[in-house]
Coordinates of N, CA and C in Angstrom, one line a residue:
X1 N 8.0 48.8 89.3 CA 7.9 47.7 88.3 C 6.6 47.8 87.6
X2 N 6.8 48.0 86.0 CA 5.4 48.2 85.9 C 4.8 46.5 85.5
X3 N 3.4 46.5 85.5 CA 2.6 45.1 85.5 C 2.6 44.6 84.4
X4 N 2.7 45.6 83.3 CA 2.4 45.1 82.0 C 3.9 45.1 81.3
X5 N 4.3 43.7 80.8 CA 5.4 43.4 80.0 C 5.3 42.3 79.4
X6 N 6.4 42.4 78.4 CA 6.3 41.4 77.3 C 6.7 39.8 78.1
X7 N 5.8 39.4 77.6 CA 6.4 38.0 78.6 C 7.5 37.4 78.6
X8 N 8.0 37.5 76.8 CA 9.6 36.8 76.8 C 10.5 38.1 78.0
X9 N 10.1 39.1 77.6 CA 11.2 40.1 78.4 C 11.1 39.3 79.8
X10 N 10.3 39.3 80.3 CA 9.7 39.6 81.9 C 10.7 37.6 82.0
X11 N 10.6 36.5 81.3 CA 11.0 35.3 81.4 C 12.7 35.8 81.2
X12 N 13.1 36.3 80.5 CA 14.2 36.6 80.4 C 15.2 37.5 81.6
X13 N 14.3 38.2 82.1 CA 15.0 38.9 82.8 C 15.1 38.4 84.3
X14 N 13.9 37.1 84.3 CA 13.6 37.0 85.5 C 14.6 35.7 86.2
X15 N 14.8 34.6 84.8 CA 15.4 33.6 85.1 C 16.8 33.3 85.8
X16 N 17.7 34.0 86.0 CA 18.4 34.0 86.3 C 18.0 34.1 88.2
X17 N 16.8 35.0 88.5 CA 16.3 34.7 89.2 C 15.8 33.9 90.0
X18 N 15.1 33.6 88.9 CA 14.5 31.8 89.3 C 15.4 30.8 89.9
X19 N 16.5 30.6 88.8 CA 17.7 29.7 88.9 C 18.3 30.0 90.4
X20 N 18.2 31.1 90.7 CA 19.1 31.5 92.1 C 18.1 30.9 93.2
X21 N 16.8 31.3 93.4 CA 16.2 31.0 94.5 C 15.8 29.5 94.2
X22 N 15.8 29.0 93.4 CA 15.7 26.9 93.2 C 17.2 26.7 93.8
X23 N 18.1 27.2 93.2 CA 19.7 26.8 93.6 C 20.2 26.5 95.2
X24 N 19.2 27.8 95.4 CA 19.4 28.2 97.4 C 18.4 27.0 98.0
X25 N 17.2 27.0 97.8 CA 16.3 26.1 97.7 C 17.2 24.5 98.2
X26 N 17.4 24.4 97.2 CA 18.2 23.0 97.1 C 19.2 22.8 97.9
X27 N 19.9 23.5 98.0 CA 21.4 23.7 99.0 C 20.8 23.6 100.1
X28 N 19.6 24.0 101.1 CA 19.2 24.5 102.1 C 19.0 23.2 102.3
X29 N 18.1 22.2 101.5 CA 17.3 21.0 101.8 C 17.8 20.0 102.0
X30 N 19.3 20.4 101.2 CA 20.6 18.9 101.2 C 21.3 19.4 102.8
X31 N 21.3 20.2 103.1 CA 21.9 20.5 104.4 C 21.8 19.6 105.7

């Protein structure tokens, strides 16, 4: 992975990421 990227890229590609590990997050805590 290199360090240096465009930040919309790097927000774009990452969010769906984000969204998954908040999602897990949440489910874990309502458990």
């Amino acid at each position: 992975m290199s360090a240096v990227v465009n930040p919309k890229e790097w927000s774009r590609e990452s969010s769906p990421i984000y969204a998954g590990i908040i999602i897990l997050f949440i489910a874990l805590r309502l458990q």
